[in-house]
PDB file of C-alpha atoms and ligand atoms in Angstrom:
ATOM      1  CA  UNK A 139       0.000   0.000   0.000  1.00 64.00           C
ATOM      2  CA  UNK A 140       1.658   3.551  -0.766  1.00 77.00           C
ATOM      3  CA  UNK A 141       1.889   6.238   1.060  1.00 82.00           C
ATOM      4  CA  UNK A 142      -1.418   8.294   0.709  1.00 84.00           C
ATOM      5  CA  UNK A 143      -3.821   4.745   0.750  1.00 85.00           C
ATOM      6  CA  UNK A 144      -1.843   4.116   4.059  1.00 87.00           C
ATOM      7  CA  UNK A 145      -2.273   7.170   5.801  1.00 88.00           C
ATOM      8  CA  UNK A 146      -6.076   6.932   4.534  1.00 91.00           C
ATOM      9  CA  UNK A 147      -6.336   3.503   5.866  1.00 88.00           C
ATOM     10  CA  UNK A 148      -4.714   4.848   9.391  1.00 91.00           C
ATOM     11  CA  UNK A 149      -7.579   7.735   9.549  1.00 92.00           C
ATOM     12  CA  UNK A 150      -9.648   5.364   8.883  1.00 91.00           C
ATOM     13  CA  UNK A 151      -9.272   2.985  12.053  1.00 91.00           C
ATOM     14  CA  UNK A 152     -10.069   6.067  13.793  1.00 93.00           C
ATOM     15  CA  UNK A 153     -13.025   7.124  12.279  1.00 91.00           C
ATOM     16  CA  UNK A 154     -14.720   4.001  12.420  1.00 91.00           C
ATOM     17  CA  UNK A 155     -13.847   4.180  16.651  1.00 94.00           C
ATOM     18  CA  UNK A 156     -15.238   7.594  16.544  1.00 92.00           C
ATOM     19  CA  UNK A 157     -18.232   6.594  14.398  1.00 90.00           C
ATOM     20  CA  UNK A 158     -19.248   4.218  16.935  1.00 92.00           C
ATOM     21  CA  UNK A 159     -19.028   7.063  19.875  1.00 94.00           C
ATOM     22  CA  UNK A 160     -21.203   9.225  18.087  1.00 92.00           C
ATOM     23  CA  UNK A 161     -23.660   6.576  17.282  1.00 92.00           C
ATOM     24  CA  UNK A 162     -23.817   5.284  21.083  1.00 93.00           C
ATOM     25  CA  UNK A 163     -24.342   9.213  21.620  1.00 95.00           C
ATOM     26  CA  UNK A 164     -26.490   9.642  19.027  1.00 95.00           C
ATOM     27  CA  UNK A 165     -28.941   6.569  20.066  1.00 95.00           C
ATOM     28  CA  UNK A 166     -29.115   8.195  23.977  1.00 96.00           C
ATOM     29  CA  UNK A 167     -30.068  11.338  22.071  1.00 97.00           C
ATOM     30  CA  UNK A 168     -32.691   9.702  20.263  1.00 97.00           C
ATOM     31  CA  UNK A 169     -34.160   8.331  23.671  1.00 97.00           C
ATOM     32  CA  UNK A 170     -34.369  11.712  25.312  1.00 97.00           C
ATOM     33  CA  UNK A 171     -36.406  13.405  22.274  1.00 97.00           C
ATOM     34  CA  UNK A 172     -38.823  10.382  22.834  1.00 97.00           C
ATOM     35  CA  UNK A 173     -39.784  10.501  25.921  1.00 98.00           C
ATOM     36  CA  UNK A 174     -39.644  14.481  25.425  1.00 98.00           C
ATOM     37  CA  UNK A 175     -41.985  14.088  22.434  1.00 98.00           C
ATOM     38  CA  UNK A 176     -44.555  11.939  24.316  1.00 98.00           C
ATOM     39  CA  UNK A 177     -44.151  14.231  27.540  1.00 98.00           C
ATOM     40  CA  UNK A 178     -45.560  16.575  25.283  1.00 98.00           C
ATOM     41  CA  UNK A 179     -48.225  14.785  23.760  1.00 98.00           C
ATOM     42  CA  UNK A 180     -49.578  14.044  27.457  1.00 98.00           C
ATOM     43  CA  UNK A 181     -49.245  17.543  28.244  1.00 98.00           C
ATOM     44  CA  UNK A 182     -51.438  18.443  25.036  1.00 98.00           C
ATOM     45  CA  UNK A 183     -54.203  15.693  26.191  1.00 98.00           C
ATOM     46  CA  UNK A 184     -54.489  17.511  29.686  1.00 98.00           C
ATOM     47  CA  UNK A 185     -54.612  20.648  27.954  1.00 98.00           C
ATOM     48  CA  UNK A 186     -57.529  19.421  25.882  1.00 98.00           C
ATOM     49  CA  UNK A 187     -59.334  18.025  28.727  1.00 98.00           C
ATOM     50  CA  UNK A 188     -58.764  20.572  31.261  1.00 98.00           C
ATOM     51  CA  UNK A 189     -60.577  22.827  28.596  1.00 98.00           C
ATOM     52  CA  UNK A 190     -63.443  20.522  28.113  1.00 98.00           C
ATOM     53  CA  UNK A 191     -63.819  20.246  32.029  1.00 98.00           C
ATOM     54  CA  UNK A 192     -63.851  24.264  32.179  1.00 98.00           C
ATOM     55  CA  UNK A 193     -66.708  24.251  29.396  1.00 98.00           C
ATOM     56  CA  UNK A 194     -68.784  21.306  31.382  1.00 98.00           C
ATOM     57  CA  UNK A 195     -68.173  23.712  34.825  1.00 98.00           C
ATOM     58  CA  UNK A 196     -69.232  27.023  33.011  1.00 98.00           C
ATOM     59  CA  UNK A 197     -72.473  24.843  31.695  1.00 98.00           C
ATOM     60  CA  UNK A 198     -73.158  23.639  35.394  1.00 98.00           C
ATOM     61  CA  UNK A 199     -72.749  27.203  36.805  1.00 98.00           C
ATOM     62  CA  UNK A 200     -75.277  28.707  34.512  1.00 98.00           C
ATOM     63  CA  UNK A 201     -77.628  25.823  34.702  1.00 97.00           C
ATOM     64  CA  UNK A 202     -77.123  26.243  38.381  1.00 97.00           C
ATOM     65  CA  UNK A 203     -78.283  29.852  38.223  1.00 97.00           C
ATOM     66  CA  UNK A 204     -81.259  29.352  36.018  1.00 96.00           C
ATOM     67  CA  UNK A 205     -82.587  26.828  38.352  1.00 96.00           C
ATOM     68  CA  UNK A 206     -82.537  28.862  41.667  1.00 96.00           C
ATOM     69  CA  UNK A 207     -83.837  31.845  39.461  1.00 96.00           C
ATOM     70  CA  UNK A 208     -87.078  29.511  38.700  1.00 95.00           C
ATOM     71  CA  UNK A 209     -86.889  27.978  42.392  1.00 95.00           C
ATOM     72  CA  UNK A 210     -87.462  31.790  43.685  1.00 95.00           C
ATOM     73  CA  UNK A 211     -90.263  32.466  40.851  1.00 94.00           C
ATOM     74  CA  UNK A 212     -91.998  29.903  42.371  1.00 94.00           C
ATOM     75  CA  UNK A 213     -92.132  31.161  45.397  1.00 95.00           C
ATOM     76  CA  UNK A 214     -93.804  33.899  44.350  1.00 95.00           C
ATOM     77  CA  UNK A 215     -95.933  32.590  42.558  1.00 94.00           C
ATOM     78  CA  UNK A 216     -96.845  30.472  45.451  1.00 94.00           C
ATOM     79  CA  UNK A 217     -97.545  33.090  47.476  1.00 95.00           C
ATOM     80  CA  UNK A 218    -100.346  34.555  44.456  1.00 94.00           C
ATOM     81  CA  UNK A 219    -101.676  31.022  43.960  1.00 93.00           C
ATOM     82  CA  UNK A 220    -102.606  31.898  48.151  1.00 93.00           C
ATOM     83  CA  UNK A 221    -104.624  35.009  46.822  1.00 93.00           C
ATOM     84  CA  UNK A 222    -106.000  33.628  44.126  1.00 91.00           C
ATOM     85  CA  UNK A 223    -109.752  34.793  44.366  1.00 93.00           C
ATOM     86  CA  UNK A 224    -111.097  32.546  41.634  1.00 95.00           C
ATOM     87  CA  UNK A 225    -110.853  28.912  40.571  1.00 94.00           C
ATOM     88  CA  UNK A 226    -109.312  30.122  36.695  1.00 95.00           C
ATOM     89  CA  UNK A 227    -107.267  32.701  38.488  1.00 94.00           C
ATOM     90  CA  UNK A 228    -105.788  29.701  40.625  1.00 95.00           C
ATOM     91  CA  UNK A 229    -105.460  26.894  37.995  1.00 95.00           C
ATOM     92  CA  UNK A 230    -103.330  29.688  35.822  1.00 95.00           C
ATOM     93  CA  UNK A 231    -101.324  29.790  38.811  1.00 95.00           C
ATOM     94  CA  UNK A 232    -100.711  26.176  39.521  1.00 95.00           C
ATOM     95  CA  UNK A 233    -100.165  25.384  35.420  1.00 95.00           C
ATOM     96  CA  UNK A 234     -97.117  27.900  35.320  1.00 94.00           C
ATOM     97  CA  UNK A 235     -95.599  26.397  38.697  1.00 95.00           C
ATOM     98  CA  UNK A 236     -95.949  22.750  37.252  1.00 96.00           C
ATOM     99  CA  UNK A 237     -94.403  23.745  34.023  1.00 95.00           C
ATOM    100  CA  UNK A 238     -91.322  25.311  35.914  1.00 94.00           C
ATOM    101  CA  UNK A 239     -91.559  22.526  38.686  1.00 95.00           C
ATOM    102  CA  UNK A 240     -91.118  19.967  35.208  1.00 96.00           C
ATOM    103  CA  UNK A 241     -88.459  22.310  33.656  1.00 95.00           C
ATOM    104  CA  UNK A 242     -86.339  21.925  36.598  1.00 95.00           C
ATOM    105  CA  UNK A 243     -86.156  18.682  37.233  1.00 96.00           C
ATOM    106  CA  UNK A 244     -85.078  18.627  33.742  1.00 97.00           C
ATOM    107  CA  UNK A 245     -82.405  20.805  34.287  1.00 96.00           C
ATOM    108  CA  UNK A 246     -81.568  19.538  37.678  1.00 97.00           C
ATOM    109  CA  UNK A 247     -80.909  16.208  35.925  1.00 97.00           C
ATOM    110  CA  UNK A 248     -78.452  17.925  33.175  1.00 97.00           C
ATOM    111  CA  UNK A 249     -76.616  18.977  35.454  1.00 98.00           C
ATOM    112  CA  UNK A 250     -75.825  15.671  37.238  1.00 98.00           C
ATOM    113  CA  UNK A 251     -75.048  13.966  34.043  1.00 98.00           C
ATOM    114  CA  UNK A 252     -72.624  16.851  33.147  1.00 98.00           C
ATOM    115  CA  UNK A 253     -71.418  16.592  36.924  1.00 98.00           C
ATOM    116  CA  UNK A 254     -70.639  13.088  36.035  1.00 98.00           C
ATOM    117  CA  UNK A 255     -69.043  13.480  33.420  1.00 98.00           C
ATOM    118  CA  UNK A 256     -66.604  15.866  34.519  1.00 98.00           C
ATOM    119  CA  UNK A 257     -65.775  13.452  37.373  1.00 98.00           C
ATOM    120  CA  UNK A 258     -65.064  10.825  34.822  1.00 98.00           C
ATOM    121  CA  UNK A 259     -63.064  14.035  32.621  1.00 98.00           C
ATOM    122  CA  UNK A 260     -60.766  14.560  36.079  1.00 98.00           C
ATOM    123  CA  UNK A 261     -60.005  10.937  36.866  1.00 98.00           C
ATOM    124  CA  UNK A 262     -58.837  10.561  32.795  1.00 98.00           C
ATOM    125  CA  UNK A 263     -57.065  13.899  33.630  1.00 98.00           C
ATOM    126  CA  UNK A 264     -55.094  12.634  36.544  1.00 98.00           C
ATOM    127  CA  UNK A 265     -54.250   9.400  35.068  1.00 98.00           C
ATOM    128  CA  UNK A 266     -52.646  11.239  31.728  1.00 98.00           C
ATOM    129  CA  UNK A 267     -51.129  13.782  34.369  1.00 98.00           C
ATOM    130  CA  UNK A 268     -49.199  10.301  35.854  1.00 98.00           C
ATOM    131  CA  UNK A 269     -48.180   9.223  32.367  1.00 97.00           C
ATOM    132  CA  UNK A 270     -46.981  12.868  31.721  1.00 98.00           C
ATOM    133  CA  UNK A 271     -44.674  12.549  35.235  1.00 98.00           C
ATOM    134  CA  UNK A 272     -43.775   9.333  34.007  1.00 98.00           C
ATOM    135  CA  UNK A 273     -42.206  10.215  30.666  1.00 98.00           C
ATOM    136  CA  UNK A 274     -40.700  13.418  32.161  1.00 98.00           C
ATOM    137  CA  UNK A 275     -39.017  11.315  34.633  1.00 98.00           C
ATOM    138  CA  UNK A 276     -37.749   8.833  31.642  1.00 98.00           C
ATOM    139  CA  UNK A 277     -36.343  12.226  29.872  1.00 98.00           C
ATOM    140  CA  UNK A 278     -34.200  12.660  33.054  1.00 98.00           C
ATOM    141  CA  UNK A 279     -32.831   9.268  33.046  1.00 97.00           C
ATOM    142  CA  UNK A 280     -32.211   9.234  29.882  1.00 97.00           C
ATOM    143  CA  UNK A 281     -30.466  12.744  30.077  1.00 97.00           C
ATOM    144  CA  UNK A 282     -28.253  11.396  32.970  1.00 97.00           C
ATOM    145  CA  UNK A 283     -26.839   8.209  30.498  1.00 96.00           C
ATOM    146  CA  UNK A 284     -26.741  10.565  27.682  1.00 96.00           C
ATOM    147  CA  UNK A 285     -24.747  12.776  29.808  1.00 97.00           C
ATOM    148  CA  UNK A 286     -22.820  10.079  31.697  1.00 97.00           C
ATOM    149  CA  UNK A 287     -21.925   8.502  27.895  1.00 95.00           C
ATOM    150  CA  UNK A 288     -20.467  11.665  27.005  1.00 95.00           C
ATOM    151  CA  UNK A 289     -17.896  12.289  29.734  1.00 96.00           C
ATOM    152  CA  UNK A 290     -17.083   8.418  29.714  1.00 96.00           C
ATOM    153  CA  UNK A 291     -16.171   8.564  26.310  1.00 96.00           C
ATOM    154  CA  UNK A 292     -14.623  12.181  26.447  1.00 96.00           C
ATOM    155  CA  UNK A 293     -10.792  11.217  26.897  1.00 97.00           C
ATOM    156  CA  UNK A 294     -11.361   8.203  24.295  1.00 97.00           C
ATOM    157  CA  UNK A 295     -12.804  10.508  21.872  1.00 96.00           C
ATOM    158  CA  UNK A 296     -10.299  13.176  22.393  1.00 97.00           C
ATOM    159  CA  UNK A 297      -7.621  11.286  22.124  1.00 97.00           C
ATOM    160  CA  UNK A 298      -8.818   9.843  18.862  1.00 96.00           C
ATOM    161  CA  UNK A 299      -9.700  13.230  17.537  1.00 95.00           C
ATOM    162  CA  UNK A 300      -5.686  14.318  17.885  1.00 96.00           C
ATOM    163  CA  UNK A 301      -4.602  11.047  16.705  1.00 95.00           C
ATOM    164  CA  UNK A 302      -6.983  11.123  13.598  1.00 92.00           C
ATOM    165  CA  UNK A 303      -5.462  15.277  13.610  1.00 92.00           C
ATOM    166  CA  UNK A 304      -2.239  13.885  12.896  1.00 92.00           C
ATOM    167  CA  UNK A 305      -2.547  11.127  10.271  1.00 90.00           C
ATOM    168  CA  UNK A 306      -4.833  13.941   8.417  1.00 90.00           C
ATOM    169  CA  UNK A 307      -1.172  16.053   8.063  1.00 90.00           C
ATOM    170  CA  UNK A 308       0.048  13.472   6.320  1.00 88.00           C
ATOM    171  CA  UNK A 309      -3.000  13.814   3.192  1.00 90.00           C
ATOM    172  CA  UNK A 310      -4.069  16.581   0.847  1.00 91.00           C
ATOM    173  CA  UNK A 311      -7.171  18.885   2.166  1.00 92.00           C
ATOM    174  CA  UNK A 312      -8.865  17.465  -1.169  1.00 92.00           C
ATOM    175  CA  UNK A 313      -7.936  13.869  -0.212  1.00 91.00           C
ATOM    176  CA  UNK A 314      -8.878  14.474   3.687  1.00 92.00           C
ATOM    177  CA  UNK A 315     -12.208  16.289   2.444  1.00 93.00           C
ATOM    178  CA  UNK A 316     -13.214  13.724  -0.244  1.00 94.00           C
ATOM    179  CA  UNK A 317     -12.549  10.495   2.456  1.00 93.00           C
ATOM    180  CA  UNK A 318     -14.645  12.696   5.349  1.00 92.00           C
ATOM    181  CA  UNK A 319     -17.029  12.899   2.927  1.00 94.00           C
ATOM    182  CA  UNK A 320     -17.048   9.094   2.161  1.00 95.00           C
ATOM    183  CA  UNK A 321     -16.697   8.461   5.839  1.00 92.00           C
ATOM    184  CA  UNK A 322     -19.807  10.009   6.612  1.00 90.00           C
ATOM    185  CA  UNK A 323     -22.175   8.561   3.932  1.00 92.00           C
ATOM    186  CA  UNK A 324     -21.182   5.126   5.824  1.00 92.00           C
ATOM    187  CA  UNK A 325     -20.581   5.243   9.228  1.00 87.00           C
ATOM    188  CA  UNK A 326     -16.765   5.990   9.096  1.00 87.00           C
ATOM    189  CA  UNK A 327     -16.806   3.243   7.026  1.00 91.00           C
ATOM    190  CA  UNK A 328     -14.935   4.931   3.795  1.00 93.00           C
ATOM    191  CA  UNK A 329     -12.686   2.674   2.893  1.00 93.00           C
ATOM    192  CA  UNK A 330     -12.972  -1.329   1.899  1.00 93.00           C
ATOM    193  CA  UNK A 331     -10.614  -4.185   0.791  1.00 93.00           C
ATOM    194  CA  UNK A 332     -11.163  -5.627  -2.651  1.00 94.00           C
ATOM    195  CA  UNK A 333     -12.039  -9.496  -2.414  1.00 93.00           C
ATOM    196  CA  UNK A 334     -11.323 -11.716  -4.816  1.00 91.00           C
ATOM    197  CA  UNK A 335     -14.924 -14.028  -5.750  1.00 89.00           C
ATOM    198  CA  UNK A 336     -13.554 -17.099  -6.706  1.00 85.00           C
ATOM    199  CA  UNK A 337     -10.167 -18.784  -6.380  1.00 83.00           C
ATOM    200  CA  UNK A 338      -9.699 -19.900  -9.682  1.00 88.00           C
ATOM    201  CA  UNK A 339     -10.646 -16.783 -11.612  1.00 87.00           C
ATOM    202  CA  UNK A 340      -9.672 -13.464 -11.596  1.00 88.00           C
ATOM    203  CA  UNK A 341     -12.954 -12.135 -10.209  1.00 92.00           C
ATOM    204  CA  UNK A 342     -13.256  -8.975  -7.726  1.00 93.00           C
ATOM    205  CA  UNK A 343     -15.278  -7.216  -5.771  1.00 95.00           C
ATOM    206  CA  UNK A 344     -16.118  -4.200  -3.551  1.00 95.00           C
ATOM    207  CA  UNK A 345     -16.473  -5.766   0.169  1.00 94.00           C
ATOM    208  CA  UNK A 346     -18.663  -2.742   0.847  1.00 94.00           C
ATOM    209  CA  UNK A 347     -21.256  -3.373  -1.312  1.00 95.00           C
ATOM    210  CA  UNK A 348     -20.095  -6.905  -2.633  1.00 94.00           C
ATOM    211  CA  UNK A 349     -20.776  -5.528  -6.457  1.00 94.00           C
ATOM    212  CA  UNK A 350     -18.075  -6.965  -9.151  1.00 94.00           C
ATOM    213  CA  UNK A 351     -14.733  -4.267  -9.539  1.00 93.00           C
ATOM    214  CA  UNK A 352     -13.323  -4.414 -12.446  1.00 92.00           C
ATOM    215  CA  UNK A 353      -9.773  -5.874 -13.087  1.00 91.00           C
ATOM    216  CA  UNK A 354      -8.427  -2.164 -14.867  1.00 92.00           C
ATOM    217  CA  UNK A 355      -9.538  -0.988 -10.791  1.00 92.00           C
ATOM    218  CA  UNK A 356      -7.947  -3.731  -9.191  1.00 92.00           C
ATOM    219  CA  UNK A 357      -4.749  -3.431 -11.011  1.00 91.00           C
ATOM    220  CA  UNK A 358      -4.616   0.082 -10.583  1.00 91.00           C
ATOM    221  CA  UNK A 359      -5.358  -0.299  -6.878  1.00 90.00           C
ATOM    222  CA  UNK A 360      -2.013  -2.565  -7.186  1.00 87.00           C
ATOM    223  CA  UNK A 361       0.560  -0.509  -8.667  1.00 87.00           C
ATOM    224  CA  UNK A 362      -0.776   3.059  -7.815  1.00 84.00           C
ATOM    225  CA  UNK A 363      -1.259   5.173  -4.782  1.00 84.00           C
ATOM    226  CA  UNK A 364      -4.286   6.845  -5.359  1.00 83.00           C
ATOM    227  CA  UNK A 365      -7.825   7.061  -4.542  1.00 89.00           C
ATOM    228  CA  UNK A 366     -10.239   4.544  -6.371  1.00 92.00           C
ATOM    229  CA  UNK A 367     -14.079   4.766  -6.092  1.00 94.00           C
ATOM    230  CA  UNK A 368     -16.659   1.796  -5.940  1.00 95.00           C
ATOM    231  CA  UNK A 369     -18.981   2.875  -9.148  1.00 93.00           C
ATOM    232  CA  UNK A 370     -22.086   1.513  -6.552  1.00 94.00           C
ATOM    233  CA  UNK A 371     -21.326   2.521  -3.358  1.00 95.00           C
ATOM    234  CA  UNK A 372     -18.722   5.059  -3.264  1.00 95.00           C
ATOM    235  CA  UNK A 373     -15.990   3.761  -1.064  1.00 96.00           C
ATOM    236  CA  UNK A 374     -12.772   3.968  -1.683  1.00 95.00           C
ATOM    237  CA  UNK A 375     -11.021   0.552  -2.746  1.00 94.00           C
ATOM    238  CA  UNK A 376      -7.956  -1.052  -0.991  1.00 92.00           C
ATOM    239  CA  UNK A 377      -5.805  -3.882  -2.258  1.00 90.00           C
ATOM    240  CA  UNK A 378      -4.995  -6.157   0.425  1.00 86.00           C
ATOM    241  CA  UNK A 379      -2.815  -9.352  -0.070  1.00 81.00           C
ATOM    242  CA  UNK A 380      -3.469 -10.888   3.129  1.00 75.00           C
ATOM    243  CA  UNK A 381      -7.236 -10.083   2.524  1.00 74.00           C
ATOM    244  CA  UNK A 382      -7.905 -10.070  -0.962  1.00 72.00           C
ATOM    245  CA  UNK A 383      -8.536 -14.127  -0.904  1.00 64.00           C
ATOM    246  CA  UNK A 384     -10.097 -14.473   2.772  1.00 57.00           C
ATOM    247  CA  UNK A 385     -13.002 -16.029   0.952  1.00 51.00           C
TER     248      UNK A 385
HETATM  249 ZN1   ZN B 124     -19.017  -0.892  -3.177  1.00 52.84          ZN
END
């Protein structure tokens, strides 16, 4: 291997260490936006019920009021239904507090079912207020490993960062930007051996993506010391001797 495939290969031992860092990272990251994300769906469901239970309460208050409105007409009109000086004059009377009497038993009985219901409404509200507790107190836990992943792997990744630093002196900011670019698209993963398919013929290819290379690549891989691209998959070929047969 020449000098620029070597120091390519070199970086990338590193990035494929550092690859797996971030991922680790990246997968605690993913757990805290969860439980964040359904922390706030919960929150939105309380909002939504709290708002219906207001409504049912503002209904109940008014019906309230209309009822002991009617309960104190009828009072009145109890006391006139006293006076009344002729049988019409007293029938009138009792029809209009038997009408009300009727209406208010009607609303008296709204107003227990909507009583009900917002009893049902507040235990539904205090069981999604417990889920919502529940998934705030996952985000902290998982905020804590996330956190606790990050300074255990601080030193390691530091370290690799320098030592990846230095084997990047040794390329060409083209070079070092085209294999960070390669890196990237596969998990640090930028560069693959070339294996050969079948021991009796001279048939190679990509380990990456296990498509056929063609011989012009793999002889080119062999006697020069430059960057080669799988047509498929876009990593950049190695020729390996001690791995080129493995298989
Ligand atoms: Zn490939």
């Amino acid at each position: 291997m020449g000098e620029i495939l070597d120091a390519l290969h070199r970086l990338q031992s590193v990035e494929v260490k550092l690859a797996k860092i971030r991922q680790a990272g990246e997968a605690k990251s993913r757990r805290v936006e969860l439980h964040g994300r359904h922390a706030r769906q919960f929150e939105e469901k309380l909002e939504q019920l709290k708002g219906v239970i207001r409504d049912h309460q503002i209904r109940i208050d008014a019906l309230t009021l209309e009822m002991t409105t009617r309960e104190e007409t009828t009072v009145k009109q109890r006391v006139e239904l006293s006076k009344a000086k002729t049988n019409k004059q007293y029938s009138a009377i009792l029809e209009v507090i038997n009408t009300t009497k009727a209406d208010n038993a009607k609303l008296e009985s709204t107003i227990l079912e909507l009583m009900e219901s917002v009893q049902r409404l507040n235990e539904e509200a205090a069981q999604v207020e417990n889920e919502k507790k529940e998934q705030i107190d996952r985000v902290a836990t998982a905020e804590r490993a996330l956190a606790a992943q990050a300074e255990e792997t601080d030193p390691e990744r530091r370290r690799l960062e320098s030592e990846r630093d230095k084997h990047a002196q040794h390329l060409s900011p083209e070079a070092l930007a085209t294999f960070q670019r390669v890196a990237q698209r596969h998990d640090g993963e930028a560069m693959v051996p070339v294996v050969k398919l079948n021991p009796r013929r001279e048939e190679y290819a990509c380990s990456g993506c296990n498509m056929k290379t063609t011989l012009e690549v793999v002889n080119a891989l062999q006697s020069h010391d430059s960057m080669l691209f799988c047509p498929i998959c876009g990593r950049i070929l190695y020729y390996d001797d001690a791995v080129v047969s493995r298989r």
